[in-house]
Short mmCIF file of C-alpha atoms and ligand atoms in Angstrom, two decimals:
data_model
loop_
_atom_site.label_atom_id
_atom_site.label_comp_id
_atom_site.label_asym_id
_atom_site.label_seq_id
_atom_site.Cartn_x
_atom_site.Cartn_y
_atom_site.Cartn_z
CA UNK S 28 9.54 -17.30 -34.85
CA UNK S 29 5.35 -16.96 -35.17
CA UNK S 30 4.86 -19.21 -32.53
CA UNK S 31 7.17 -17.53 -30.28
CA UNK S 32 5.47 -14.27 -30.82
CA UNK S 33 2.17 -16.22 -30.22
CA UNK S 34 3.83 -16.97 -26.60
CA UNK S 35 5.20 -13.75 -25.94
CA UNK S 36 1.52 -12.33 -26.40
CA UNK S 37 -0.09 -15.14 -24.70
CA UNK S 38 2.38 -14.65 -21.62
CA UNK S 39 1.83 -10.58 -21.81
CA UNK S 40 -2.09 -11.30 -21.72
CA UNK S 41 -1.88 -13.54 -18.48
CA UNK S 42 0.37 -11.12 -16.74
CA UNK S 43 -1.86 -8.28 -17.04
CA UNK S 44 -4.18 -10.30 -14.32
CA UNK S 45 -1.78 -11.88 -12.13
CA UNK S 46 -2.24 -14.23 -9.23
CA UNK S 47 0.54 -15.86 -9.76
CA UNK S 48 3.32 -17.10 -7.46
CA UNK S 49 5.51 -14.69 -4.87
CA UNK S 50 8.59 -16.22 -7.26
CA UNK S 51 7.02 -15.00 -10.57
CA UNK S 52 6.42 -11.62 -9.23
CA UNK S 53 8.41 -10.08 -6.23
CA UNK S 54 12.03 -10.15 -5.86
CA UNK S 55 13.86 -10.03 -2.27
CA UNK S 56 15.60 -7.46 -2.28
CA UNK S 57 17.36 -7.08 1.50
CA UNK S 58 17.32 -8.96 4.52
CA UNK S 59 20.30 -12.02 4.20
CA UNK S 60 17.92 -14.79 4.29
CA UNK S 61 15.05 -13.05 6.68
CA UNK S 62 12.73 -13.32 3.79
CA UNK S 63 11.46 -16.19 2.71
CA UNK S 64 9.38 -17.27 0.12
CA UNK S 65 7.12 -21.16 0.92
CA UNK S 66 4.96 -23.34 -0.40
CA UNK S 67 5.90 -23.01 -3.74
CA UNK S 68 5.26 -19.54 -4.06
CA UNK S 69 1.97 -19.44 -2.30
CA UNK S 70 3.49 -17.33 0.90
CA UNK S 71 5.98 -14.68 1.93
CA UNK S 72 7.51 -14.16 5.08
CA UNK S 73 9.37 -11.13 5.84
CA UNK S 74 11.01 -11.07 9.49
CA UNK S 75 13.04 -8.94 11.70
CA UNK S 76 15.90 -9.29 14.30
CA UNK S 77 18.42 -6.68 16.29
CA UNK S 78 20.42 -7.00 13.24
CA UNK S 79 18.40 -6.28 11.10
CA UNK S 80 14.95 -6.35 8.68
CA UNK S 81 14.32 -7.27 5.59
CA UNK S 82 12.02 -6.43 2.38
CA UNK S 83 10.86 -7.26 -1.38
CA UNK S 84 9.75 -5.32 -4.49
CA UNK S 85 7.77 -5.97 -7.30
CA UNK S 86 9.42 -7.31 -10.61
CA UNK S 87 6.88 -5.24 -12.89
CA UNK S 88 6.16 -1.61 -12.78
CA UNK S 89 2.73 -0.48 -12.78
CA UNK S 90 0.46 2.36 -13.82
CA UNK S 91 -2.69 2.45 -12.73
CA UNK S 92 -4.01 -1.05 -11.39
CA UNK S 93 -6.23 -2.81 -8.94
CA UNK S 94 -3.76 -4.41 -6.07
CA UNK S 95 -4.65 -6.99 -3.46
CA UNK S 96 -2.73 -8.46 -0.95
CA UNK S 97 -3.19 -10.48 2.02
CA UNK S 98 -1.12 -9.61 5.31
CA UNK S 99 -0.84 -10.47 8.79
CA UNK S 100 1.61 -8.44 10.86
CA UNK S 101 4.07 -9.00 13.47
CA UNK S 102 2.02 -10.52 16.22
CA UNK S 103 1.92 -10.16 20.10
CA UNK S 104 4.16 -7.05 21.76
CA UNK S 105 5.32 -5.64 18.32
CA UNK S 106 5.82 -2.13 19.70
CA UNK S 107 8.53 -0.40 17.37
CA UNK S 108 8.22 -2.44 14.19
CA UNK S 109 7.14 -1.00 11.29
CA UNK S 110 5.70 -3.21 8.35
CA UNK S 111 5.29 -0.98 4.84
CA UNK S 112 3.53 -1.75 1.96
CA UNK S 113 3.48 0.66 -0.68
CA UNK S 114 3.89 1.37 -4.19
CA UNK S 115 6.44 3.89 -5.48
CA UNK S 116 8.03 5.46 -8.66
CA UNK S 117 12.03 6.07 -8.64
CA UNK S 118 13.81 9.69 -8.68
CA UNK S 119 13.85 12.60 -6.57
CA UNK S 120 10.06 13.59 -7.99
CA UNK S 121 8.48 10.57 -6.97
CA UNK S 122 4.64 9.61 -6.28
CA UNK S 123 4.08 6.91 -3.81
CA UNK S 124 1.15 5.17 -2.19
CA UNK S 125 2.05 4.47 1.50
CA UNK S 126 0.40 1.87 3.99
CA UNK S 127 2.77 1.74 6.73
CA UNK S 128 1.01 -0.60 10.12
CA UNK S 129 2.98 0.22 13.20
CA UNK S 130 2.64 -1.99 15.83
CA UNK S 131 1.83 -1.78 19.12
CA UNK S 132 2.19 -3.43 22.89
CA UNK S 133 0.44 -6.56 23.34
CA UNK S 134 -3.49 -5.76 23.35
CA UNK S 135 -2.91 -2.33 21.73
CA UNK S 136 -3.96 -1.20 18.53
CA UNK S 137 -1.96 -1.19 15.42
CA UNK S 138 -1.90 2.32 13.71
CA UNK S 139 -2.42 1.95 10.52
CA UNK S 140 -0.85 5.00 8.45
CA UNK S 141 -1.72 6.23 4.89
CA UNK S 142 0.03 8.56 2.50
CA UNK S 143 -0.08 9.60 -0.74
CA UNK S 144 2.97 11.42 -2.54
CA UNK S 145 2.87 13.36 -5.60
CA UNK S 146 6.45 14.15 -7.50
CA UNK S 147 8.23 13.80 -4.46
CA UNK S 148 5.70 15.49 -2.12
CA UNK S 149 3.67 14.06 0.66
CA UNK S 150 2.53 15.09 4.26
CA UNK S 151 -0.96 13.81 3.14
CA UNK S 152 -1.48 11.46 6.00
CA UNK S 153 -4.49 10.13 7.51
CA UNK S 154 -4.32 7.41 10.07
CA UNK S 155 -5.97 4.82 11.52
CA UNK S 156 -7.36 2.00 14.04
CA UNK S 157 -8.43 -1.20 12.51
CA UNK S 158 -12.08 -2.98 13.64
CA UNK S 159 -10.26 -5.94 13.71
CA UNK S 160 -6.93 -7.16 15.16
CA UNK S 161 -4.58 -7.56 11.76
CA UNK S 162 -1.96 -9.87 13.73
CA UNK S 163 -5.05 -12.97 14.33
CA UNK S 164 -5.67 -13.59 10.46
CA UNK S 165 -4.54 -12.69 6.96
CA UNK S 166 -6.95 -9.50 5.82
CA UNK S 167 -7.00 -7.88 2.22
CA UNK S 168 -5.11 -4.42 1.95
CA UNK S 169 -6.08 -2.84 -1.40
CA UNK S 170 -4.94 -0.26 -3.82
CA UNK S 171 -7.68 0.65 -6.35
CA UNK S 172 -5.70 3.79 -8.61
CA UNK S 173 -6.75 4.79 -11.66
CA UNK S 174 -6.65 8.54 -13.58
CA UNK S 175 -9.81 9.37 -11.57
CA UNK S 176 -8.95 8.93 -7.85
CA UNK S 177 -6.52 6.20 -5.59
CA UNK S 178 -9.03 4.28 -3.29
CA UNK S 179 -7.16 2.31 -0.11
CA UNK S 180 -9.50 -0.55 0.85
CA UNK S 181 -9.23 -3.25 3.74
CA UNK S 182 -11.24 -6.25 3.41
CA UNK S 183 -13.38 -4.53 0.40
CA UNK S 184 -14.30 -1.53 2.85
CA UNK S 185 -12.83 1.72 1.81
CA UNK S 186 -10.86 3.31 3.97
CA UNK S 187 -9.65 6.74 2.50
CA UNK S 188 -10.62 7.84 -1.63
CA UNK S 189 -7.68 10.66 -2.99
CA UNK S 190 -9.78 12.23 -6.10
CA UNK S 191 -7.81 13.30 -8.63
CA UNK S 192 -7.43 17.70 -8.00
CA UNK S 193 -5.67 18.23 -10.95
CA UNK S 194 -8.18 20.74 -11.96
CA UNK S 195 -7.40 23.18 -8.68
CA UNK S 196 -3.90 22.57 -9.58
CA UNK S 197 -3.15 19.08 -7.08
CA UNK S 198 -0.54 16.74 -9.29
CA UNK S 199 -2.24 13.50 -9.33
CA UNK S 200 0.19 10.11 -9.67
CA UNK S 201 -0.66 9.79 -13.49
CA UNK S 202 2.70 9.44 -15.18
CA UNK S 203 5.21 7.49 -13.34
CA UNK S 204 4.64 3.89 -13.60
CA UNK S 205 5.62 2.37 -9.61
CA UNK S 206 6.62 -1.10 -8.11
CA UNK S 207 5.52 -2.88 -5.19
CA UNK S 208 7.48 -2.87 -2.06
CA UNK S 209 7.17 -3.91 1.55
CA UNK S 210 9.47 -3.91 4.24
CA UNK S 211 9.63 -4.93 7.76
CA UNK S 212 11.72 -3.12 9.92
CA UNK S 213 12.80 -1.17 13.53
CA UNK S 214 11.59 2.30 13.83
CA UNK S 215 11.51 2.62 17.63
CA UNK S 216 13.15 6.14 17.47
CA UNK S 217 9.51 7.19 16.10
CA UNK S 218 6.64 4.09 15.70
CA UNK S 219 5.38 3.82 19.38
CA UNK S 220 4.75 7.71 20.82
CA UNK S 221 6.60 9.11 19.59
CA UNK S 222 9.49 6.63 20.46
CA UNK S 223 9.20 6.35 24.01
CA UNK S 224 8.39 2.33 23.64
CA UNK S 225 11.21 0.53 22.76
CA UNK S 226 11.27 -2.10 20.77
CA UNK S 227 11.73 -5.46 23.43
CA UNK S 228 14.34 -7.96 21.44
CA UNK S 229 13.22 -10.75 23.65
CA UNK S 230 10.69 -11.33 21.19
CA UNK S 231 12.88 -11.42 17.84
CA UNK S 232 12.67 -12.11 15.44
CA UNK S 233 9.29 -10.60 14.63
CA UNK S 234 7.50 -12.06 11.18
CA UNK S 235 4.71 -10.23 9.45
CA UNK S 236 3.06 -12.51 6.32
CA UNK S 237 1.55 -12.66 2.88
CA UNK S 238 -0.47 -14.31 0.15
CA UNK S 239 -2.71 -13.89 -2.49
CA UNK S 240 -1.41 -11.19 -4.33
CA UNK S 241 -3.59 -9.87 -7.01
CA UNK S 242 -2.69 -7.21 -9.85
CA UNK S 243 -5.28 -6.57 -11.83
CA UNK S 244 -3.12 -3.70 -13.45
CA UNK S 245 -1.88 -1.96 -16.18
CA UNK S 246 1.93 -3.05 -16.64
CA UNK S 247 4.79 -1.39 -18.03
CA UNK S 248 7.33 -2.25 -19.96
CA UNK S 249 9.63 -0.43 -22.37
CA UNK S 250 8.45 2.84 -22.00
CA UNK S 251 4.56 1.41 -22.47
CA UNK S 252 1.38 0.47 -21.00
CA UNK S 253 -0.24 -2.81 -21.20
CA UNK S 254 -3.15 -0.67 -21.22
CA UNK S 255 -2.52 1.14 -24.00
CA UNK S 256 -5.33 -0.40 -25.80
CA UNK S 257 -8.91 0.83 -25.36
CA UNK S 258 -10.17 -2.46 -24.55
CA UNK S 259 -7.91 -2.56 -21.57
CA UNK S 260 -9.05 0.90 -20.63
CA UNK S 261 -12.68 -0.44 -20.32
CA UNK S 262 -12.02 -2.92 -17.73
CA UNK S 263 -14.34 -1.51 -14.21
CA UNK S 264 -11.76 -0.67 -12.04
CA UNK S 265 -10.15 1.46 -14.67
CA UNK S 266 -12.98 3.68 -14.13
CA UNK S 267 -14.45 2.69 -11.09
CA UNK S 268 -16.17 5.14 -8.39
CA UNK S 269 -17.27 4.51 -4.89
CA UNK S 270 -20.76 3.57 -5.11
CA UNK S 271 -23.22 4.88 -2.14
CA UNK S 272 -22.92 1.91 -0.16
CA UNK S 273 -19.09 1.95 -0.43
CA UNK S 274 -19.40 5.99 0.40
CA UNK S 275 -21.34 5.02 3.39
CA UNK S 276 -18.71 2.53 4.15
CA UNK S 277 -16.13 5.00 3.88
CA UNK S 278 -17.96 7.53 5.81
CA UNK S 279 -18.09 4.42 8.75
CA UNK S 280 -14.50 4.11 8.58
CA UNK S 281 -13.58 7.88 8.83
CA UNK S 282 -16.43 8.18 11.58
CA UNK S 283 -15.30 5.67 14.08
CA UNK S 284 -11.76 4.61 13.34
CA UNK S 285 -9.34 7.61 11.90
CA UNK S 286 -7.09 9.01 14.20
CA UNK S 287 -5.65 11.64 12.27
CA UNK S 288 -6.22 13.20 9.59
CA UNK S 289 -4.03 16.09 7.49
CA UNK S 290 -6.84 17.85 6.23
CA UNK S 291 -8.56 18.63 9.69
CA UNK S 292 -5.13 19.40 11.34
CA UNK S 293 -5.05 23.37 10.93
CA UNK S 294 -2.41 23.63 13.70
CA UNK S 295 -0.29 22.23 10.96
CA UNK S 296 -1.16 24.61 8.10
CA UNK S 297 -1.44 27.72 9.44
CA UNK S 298 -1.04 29.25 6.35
CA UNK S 299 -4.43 27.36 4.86
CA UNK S 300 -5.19 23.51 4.56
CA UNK S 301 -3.82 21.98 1.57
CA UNK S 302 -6.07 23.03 -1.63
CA UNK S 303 -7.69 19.25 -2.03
CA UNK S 304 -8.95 19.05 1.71
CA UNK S 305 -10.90 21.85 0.91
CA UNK S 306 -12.98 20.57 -1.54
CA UNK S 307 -13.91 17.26 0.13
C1 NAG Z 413 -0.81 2.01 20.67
O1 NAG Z 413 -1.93 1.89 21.51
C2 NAG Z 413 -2.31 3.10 22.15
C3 NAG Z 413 -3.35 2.78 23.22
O2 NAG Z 413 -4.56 2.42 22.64
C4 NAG Z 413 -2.78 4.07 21.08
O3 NAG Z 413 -3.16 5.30 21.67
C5 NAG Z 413 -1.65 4.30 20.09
O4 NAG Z 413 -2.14 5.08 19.00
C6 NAG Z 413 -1.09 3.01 19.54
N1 NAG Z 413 0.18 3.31 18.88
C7 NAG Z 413 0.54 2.80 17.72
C8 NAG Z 413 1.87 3.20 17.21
O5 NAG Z 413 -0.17 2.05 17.08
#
């Protein structure tokens, strides 16, 4: 009985920094056999036909973390697919982290599109162009959230920070503990302007990739946190800030590469931008 304890503690440690295997920690979840998990564990394919797309979640639910993963999307004319890659709580007051890529015709851009929900509100997008084209080679897409702020990285460089506004009266993501989830799949009513480019079949299926996941995260698990603990709590990214050279980063990004942003977009909000593009 001790020494099964001593497992069950020694297991619970391990988890809480996982890079383990795409079996140990996602579950396929749609798709009839159009994703596919290789090499052991080591690499997910997701992939997408006229019939249909396919997806996985996340077997544990986090709060609060620091979450890598490695993807390359749908290569070549992949106008009208949609790969997502977000983290979300259940209900019908969910918070969500979004990073939806939406491909493009051969040779043009990727948009990639960023969202943050708060009990089951969004319409916080800011968009994107990548310096890089995602469909060559795997590149990191990163979730840094803790109680302070939710930082989306790409290959270490920050690409949008969402500072906890709590104190002007902006629900933060604080409470609801959220899986993983991806999905590959046909939005050519709406991906490629607006839906006028069609998704072209000829080149079906369509495959976006992954490896390396990383949680370095808080898990939970029976109504608690693996970070319950204050030793847990004083792990860096638990508290962790954008630096200068990371602000400067950031500042790159936003300069040169965002193609839309909520809190510029006035047209939208008549009535007043939102209270936490305000401060910024
Ligand atoms: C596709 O490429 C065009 C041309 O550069 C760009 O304006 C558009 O934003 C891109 N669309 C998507 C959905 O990525």
């Amino acid at each position: 009985m001790a020494s099964m304890l001593h497992l069950f503690l020694v297991l619970g440690t391990l988890m809480v920094a996982s890079a383990g295997s795409f079996y140990q920690d996602f579950d396929i979840t749609w798709g009839d056999g159009r994703a596919k998990i290789h090499n052991n564990g080591q690499f997910l394919t997701l992939s997408l036909d006229k019939a249909s797309g396919s997806g996985f979640q996340s077997k544990n639910e986090y709060l609060f973390g620091k979450i890598d993963m490695q993807l390359k999307l749908v290569p070549g004319n992949s106008a009208g697919t949609v790969t997502a890659y977000y983290l979300k709580s259940p209900g019908s007051t969910w918070d969500e982290i979004d990073f939806e890529f939406l491909g493009n015709l051969s040779g043009d851009p990727y948009t990639l599109h960023t969202n943050v929900f708060t009990n089951g509100k969004g319409n916080r997008e800011q968009q994107f162009h990548l310096w890089f084209d995602p469909t060559a080679a795997f590149h990191t897409y990163s979730i840094l959230w803790n109680p302070q702020r939710i930082v989306f990285s790409v290959d270490g460089t920050p690409i949008r920070e969402f500072k906890n506004s709590e104190s002007i009266g902006v629900p933060f993501p604080k409470n609801q503990p959220m899986r993983i989830y991806s999905s590959l799949w046909n939005a050519d009513d709406w991906a490629t302007r607006g839906g006028l480019v069609k998704t072209d079949w000829t080149h079906a299926p369509f495959t976006a990739s992954y490896r390396n996941f990383k949680a370095d995260a808080c898990l939970w698990s029976n109504g608690k946190s693996s970070c319950a603990s204050s030793k847990s709590r004083s792990r860096a990214w638990f508290s962790q800030e954008l630096d200068s050279s990371s602000q400067n980063k950031l500042k790159w990004v936003q300069k040169n590469y965002m193609i839309y942003n909520y809190c510029t977009d006035t047209k939208r909000f008549p009535q007043g931008l939102p209270v936490e593009c305000r401060t910024a």
